[in-house]
Tab-separated table of C-alpha atoms and ligand atoms in Angstrom:
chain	number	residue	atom	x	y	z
A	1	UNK	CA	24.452	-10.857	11.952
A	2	UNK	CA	22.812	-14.054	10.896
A	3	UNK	CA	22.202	-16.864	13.240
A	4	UNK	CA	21.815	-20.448	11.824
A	5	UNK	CA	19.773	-22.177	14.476
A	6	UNK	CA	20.409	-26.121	15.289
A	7	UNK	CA	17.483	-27.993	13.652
A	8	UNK	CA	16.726	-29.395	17.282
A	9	UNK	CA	16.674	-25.845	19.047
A	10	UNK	CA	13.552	-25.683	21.054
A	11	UNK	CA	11.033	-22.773	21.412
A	12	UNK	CA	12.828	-21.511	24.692
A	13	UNK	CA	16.010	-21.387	22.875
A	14	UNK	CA	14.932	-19.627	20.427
A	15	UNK	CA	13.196	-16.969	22.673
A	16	UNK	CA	16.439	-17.093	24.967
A	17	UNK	CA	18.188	-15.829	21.613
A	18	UNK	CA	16.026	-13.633	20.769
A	19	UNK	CA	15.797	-11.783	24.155
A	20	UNK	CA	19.919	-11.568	24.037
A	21	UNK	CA	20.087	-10.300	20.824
A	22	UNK	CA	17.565	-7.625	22.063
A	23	UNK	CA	19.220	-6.551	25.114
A	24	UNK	CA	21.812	-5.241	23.046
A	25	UNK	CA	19.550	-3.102	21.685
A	26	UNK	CA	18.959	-4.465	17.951
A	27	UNK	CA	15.912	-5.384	16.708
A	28	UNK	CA	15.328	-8.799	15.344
A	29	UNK	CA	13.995	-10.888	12.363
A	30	UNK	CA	12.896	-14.455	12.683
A	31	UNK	CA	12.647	-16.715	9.547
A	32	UNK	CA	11.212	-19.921	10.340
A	33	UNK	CA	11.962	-22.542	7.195
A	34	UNK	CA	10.606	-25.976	6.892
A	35	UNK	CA	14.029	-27.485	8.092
A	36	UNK	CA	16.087	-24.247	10.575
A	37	UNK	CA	14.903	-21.659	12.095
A	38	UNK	CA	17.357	-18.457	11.054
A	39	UNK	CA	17.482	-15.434	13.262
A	40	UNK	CA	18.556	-11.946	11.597
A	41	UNK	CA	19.984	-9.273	14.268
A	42	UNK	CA	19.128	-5.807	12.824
A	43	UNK	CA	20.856	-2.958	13.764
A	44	UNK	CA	24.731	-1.858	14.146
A	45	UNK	CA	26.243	-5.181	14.425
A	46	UNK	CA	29.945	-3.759	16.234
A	47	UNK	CA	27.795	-3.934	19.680
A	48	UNK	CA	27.896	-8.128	18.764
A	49	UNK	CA	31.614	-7.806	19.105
A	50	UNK	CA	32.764	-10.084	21.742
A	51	UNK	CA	29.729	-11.772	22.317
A	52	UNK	CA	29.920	-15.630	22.150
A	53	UNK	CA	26.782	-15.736	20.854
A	54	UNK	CA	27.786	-19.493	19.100
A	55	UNK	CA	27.693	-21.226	22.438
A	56	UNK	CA	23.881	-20.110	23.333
A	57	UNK	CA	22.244	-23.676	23.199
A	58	UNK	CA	20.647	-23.797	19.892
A	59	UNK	CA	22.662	-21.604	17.721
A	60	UNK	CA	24.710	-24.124	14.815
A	61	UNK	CA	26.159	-21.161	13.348
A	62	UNK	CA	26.655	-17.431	13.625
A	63	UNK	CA	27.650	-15.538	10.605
A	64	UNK	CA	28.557	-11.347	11.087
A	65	UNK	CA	27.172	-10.046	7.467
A	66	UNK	CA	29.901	-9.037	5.393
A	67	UNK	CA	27.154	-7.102	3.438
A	68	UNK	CA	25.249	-4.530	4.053
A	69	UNK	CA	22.572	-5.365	3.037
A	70	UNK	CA	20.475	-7.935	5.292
A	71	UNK	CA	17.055	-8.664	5.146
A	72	UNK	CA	17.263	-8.252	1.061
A	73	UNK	CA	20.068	-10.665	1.267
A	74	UNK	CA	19.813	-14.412	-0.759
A	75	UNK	CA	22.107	-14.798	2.677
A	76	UNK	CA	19.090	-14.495	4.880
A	77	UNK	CA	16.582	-16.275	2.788
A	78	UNK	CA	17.584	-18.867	0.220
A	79	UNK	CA	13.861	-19.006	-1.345
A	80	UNK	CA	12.627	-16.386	-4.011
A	81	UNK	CA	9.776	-13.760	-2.387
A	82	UNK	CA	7.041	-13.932	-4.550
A	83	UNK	CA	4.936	-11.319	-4.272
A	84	UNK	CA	1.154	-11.712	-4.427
A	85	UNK	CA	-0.562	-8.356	-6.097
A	86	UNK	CA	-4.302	-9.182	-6.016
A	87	UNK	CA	-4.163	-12.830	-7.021
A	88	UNK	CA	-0.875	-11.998	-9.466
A	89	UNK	CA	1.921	-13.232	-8.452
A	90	UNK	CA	5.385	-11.845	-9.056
A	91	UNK	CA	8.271	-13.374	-8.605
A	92	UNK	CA	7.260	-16.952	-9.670
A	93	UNK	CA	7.671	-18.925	-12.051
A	94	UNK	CA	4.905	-16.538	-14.342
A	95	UNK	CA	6.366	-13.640	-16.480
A	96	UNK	CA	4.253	-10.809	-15.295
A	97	UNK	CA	3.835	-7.950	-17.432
A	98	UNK	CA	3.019	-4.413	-15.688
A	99	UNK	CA	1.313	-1.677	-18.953
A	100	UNK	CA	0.148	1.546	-19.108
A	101	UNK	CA	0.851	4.562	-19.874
A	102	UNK	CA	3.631	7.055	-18.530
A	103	UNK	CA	0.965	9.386	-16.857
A	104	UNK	CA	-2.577	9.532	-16.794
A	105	UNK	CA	-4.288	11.794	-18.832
A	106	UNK	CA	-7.395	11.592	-19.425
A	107	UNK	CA	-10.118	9.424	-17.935
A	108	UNK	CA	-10.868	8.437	-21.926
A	109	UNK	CA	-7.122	7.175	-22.568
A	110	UNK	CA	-6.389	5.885	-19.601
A	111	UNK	CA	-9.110	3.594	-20.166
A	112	UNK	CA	-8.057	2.744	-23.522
A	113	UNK	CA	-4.751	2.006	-22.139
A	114	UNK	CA	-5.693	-0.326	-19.809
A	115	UNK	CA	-8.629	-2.122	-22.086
A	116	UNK	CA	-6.379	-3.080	-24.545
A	117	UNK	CA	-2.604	-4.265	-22.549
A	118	UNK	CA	-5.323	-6.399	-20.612
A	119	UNK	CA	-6.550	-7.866	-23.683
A	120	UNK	CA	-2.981	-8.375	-24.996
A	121	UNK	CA	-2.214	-10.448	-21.546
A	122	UNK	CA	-0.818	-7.862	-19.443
A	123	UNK	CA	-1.570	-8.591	-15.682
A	124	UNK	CA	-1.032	-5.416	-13.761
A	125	UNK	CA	-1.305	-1.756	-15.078
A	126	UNK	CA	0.668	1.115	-14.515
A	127	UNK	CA	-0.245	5.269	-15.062
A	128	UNK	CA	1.517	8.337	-12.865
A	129	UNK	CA	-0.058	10.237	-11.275
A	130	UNK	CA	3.061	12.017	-9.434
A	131	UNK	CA	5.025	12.837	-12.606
A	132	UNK	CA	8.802	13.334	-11.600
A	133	UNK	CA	10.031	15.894	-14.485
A	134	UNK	CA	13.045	17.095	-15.207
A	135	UNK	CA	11.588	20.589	-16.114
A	136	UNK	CA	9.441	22.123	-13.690
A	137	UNK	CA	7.567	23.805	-16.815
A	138	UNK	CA	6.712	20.051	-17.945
A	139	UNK	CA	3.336	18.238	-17.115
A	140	UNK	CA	3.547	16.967	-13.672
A	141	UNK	CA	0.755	14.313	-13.497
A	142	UNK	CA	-3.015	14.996	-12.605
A	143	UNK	CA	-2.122	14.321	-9.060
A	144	UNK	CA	-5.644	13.172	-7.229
A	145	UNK	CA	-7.442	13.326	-10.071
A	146	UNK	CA	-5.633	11.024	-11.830
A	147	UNK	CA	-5.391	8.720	-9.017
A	148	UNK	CA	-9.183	8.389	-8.973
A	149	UNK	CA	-9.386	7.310	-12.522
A	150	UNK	CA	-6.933	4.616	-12.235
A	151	UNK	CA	-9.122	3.038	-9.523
A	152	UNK	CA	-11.651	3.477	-11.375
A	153	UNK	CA	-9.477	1.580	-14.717
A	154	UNK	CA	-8.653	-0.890	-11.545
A	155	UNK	CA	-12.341	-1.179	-10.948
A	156	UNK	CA	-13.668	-1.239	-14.988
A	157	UNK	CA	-10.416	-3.708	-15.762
A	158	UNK	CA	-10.257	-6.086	-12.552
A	159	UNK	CA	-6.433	-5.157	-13.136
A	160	UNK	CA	-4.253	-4.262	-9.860
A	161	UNK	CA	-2.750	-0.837	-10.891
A	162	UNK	CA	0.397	0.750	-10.147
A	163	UNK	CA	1.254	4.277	-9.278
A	164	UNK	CA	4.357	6.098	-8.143
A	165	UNK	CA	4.744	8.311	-4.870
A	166	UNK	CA	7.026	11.288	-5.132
A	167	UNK	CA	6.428	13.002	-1.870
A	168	UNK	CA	5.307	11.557	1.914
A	169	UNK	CA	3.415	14.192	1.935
A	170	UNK	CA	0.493	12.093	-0.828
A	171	UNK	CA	1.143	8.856	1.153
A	172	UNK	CA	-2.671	8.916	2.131
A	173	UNK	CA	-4.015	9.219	-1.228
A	174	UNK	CA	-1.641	7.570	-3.167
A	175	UNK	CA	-2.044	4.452	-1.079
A	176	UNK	CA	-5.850	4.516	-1.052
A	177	UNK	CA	-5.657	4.232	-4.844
A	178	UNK	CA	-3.117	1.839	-5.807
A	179	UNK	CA	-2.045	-2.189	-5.543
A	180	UNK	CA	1.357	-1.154	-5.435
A	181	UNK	CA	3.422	2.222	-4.127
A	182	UNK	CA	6.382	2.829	-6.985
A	183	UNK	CA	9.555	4.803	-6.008
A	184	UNK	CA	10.761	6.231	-8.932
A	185	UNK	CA	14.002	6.114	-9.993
A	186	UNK	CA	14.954	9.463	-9.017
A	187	UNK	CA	13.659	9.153	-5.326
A	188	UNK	CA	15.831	5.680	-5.134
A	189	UNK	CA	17.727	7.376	-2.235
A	190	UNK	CA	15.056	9.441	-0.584
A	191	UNK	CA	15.253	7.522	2.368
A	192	UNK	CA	13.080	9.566	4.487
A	193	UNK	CA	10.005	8.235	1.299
A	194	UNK	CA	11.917	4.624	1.621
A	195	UNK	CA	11.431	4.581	5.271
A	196	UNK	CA	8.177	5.793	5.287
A	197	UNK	CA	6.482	2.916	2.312
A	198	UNK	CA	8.047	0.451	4.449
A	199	UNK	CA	6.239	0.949	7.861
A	200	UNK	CA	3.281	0.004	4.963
A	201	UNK	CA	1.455	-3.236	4.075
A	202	UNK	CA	1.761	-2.721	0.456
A	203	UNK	CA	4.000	-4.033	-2.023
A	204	UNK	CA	6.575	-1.511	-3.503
A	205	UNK	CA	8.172	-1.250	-6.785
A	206	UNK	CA	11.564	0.085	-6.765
A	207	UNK	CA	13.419	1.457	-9.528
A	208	UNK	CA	17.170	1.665	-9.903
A	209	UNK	CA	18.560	5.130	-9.457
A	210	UNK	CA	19.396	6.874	-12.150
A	211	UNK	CA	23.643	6.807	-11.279
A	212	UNK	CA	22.954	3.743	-8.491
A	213	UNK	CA	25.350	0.678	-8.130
A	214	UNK	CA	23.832	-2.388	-7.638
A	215	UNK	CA	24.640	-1.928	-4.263
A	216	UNK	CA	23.310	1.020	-3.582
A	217	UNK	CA	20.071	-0.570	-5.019
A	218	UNK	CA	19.756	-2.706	-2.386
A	219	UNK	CA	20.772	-0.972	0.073
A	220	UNK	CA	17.523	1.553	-0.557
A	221	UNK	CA	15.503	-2.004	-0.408
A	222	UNK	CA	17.006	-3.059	2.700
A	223	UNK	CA	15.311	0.559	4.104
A	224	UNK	CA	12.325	-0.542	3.112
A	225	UNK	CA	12.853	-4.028	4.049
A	226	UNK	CA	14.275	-2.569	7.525
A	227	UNK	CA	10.890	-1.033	8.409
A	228	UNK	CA	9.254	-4.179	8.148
A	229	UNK	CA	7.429	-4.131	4.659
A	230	UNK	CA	9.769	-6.744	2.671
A	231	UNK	CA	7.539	-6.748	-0.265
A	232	UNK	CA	9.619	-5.209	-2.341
A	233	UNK	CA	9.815	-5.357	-6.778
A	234	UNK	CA	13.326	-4.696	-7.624
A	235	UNK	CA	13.328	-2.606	-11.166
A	236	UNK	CA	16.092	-1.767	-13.548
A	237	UNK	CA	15.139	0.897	-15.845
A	238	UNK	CA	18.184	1.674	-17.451
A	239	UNK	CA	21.410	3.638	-16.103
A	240	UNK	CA	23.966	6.962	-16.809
A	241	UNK	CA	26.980	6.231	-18.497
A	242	UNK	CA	29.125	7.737	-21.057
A	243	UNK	CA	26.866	6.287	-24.057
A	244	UNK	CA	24.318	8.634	-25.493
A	245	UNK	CA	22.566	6.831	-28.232
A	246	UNK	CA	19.762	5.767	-26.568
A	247	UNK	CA	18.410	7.843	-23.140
A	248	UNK	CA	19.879	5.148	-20.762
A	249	UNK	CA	21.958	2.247	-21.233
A	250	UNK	CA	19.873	-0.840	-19.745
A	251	UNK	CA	22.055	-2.869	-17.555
A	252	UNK	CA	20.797	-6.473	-18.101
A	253	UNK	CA	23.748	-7.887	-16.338
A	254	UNK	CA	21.848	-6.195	-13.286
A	255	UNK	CA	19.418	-8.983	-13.344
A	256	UNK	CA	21.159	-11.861	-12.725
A	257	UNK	CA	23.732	-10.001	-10.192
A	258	UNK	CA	20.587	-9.602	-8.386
A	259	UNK	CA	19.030	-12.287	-9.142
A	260	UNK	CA	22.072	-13.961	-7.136
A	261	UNK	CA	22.617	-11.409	-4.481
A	262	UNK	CA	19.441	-10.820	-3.195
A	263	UNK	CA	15.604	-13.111	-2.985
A	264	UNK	CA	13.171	-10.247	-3.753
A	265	UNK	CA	11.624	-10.371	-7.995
A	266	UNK	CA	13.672	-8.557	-10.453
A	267	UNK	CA	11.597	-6.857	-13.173
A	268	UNK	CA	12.927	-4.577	-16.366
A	269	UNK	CA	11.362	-1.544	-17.940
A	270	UNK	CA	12.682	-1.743	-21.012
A	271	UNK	CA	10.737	1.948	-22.161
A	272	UNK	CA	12.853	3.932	-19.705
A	273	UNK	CA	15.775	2.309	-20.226
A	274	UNK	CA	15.735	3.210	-24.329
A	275	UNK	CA	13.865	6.019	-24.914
A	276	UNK	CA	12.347	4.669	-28.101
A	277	UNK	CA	9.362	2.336	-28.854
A	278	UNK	CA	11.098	0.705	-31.536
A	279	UNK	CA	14.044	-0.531	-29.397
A	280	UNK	CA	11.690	-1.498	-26.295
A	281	UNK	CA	10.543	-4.978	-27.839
A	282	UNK	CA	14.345	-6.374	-28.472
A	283	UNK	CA	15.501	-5.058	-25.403
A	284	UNK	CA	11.839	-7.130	-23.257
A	285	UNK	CA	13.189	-10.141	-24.935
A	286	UNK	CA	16.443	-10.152	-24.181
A	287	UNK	CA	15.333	-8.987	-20.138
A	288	UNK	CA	13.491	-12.023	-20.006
A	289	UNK	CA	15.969	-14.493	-21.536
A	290	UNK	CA	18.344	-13.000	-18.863
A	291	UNK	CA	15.900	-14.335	-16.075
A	292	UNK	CA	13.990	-11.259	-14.920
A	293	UNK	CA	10.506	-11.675	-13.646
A	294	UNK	CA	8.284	-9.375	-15.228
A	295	UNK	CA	8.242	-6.254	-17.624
A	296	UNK	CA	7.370	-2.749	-16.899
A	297	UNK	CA	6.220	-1.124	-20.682
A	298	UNK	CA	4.615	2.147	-21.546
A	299	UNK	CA	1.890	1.933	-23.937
A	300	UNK	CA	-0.203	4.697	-24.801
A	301	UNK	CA	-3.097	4.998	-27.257
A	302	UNK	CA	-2.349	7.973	-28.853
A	303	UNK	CA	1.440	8.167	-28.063
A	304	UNK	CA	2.069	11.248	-30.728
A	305	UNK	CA	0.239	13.562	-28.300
A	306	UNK	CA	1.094	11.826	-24.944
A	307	UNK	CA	1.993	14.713	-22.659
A	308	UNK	CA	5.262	12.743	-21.341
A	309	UNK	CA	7.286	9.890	-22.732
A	310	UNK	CA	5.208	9.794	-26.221
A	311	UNK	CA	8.549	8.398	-27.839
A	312	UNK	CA	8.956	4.982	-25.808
A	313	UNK	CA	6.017	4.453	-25.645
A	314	UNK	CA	3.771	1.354	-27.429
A	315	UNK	CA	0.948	1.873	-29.457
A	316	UNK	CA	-1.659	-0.796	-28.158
A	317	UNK	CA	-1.427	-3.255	-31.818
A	318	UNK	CA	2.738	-3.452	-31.195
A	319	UNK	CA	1.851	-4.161	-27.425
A	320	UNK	CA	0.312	-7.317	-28.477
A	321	UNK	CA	2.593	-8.297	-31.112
A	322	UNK	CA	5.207	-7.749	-28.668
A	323	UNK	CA	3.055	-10.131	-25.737
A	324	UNK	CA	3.207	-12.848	-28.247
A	325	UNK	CA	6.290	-12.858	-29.101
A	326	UNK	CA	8.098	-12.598	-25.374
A	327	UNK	CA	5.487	-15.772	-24.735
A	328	UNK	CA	8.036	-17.729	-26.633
A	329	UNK	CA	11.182	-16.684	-24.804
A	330	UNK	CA	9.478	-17.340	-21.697
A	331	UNK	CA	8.912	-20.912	-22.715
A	332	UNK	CA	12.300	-21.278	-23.699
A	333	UNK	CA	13.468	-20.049	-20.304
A	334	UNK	CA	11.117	-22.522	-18.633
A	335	UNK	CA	8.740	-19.312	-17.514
A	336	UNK	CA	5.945	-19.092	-18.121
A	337	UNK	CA	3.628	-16.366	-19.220
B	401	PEP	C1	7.971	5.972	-14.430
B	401	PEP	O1	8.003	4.736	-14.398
B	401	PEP	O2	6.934	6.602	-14.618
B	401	PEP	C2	9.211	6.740	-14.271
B	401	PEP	C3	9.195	8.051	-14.101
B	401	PEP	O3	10.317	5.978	-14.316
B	401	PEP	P1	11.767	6.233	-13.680
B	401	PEP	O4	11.546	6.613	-12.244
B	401	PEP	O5	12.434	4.916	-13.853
B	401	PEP	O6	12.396	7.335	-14.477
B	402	MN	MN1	7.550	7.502	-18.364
């Protein structure tokens, strides 16, 4: 349930409003904007039923939520979130661009890595640590190790980094070592991890579940967004369907349904999404022509003996080729980058 407040409502009106909505046991979310003050009532909304809660002095308008989603809603906040990562912003009117290899490696690439997509303009970089693999016989990420070397890229590069958490279990670690706490795609509806990164003060970078409906998508925000932390990255990395040509078939169309139904930043990772290095630079043009916010891209020194995801990802010289050339579509999409 949303309630519009009356431009005019005082302070005690609010409170009065607030205390109601809580002695029916739901918790409550207060946006103040420059003109109304907009009250969110979290929780199940069916104990609302038959309350008059439009003739409390102060409220203009109530509206029940026909979605499910609240918090994440463009509903419940008309502005865009931009989300401040260490002085980058994301979400605004800046293209950011978030590179780096799959996992981290070695100290000696990692380093590499992140030398060269800062030189080529990138703003925040990304490595796993975590490695979510299909085969359990597969690399699975240096785990703490690998962790401390991306702080230390963090600390060599001045770059916020990026890192995903598989398991609530590494919350500890994983947060003392990263900008921003990913959920991969594959833990989209692990909503015991969702529930848990949003009683954090961190921003978190969500990725679109491998079979997920937009829907579904933001439902797993609003659990994040429920807990209190709404700094949340939406990213589509590609979906399942019947085409098998490339690994996933990026939804683009994603971005502007979200881009419409919800406030939070909408980035693409184009590398997940294809499977192949040579089809990630048409596919980051077209994701930023389509409005999203930023780019996730693997890039990998050496990406012929990367120990996961060698195939999409960029060597470092097509990185910056690639930088320079999305520059331009940003400028014709009035973003800049
Ligand atoms: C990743 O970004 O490292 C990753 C594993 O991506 P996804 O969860 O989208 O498969
Ligand atoms: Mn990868």
């Amino acid at each position: 349930m949303i309630i519009v407040l009356r431009p005019d409502a005082t302070e005690e009106q609010v409170n009065h409003i607030i205390e109601k909505i809580k002695s029916l046991g739901l918790a409550v979310h207060v946006s103040k904007g420059k003109e109304r003050t907009i009250i969110g009532a979290i929780g199940d909304e069916s104990v609302l039923e038959g309350q008059p809660l439009e003739i409390l002095p102060g409220v203009e308008k109530v509206m029940p939520i026909l979605k499910p989603y609240k918090l994440v809603s463009r509903e419940f906040q008309k502005e865009d979130t931009i989300i401040d990562v260490g002085g980058v912003k994301i979400g605004g009117k800046e293209i950011q661009i978030i590179a780096g290899p799959c996992s981290i490696e070695t100290k000696g690439l990692l380093f590499d890595a992140a030398n060269s997509v800062k030189k080529a303009g990138a703003r925040l970089l990304r490595g796993g640590a975590f490695k979510p693999r299909t085969s359990p016989y597969a690399f699975q990420g240096l785990g703490e190790e690998g962790l401390k070397y991306l702080w230390d890229a963090r600390k060599e590069t001045g770059m916020p980094v990026v890192t995903e958490l598989m398991d609530p279990r590494d919350m500890d670690i994983v947060y003392q070592h990263t900008d921003v706490i990913q959920i991969g795609a594959r833990n989209m509806q692990n909503f015991r991890l969702l529930t848990e990164v949003g009683k954090m003060d961190k921003p978190v970078l969500l990725k679109r579940g491998l079979s997920a409906t937009i829907k579904e998508f933001l439902m797993s925000a609003e659990y994040v967004a429920a807990q209190g932390n709404h700094k949340i990255i939406l990213c589509e990395r590609g979906i399942r369907t019947f085409e098998t040509a490339v690994r996933n078939t990026l939804d683009l169309s994603a971005v502007p349904v979200l881009k419409e139904e919800t406030h939070l930043p909408v980035i693409v990772d184009p590398s997940h999404a294809v499977g192949r290095w040579d089809f990630v630079a048409p596919l980051s043009k077209a994701a930023i022509a389509v409005g999203a916010d930023g780019l996730m891209i693997e890039v990998h020194a050496d990406p012929e003996n990367a120990l996961c995801d060698g195939a999409q990802s960029l060597r470092p010289d097509k990185f910056v080729v690639l930088m320079k050339e999305l520059k331009k579509i940003a400028e014709a999409v009035g973003r800049t980058m």
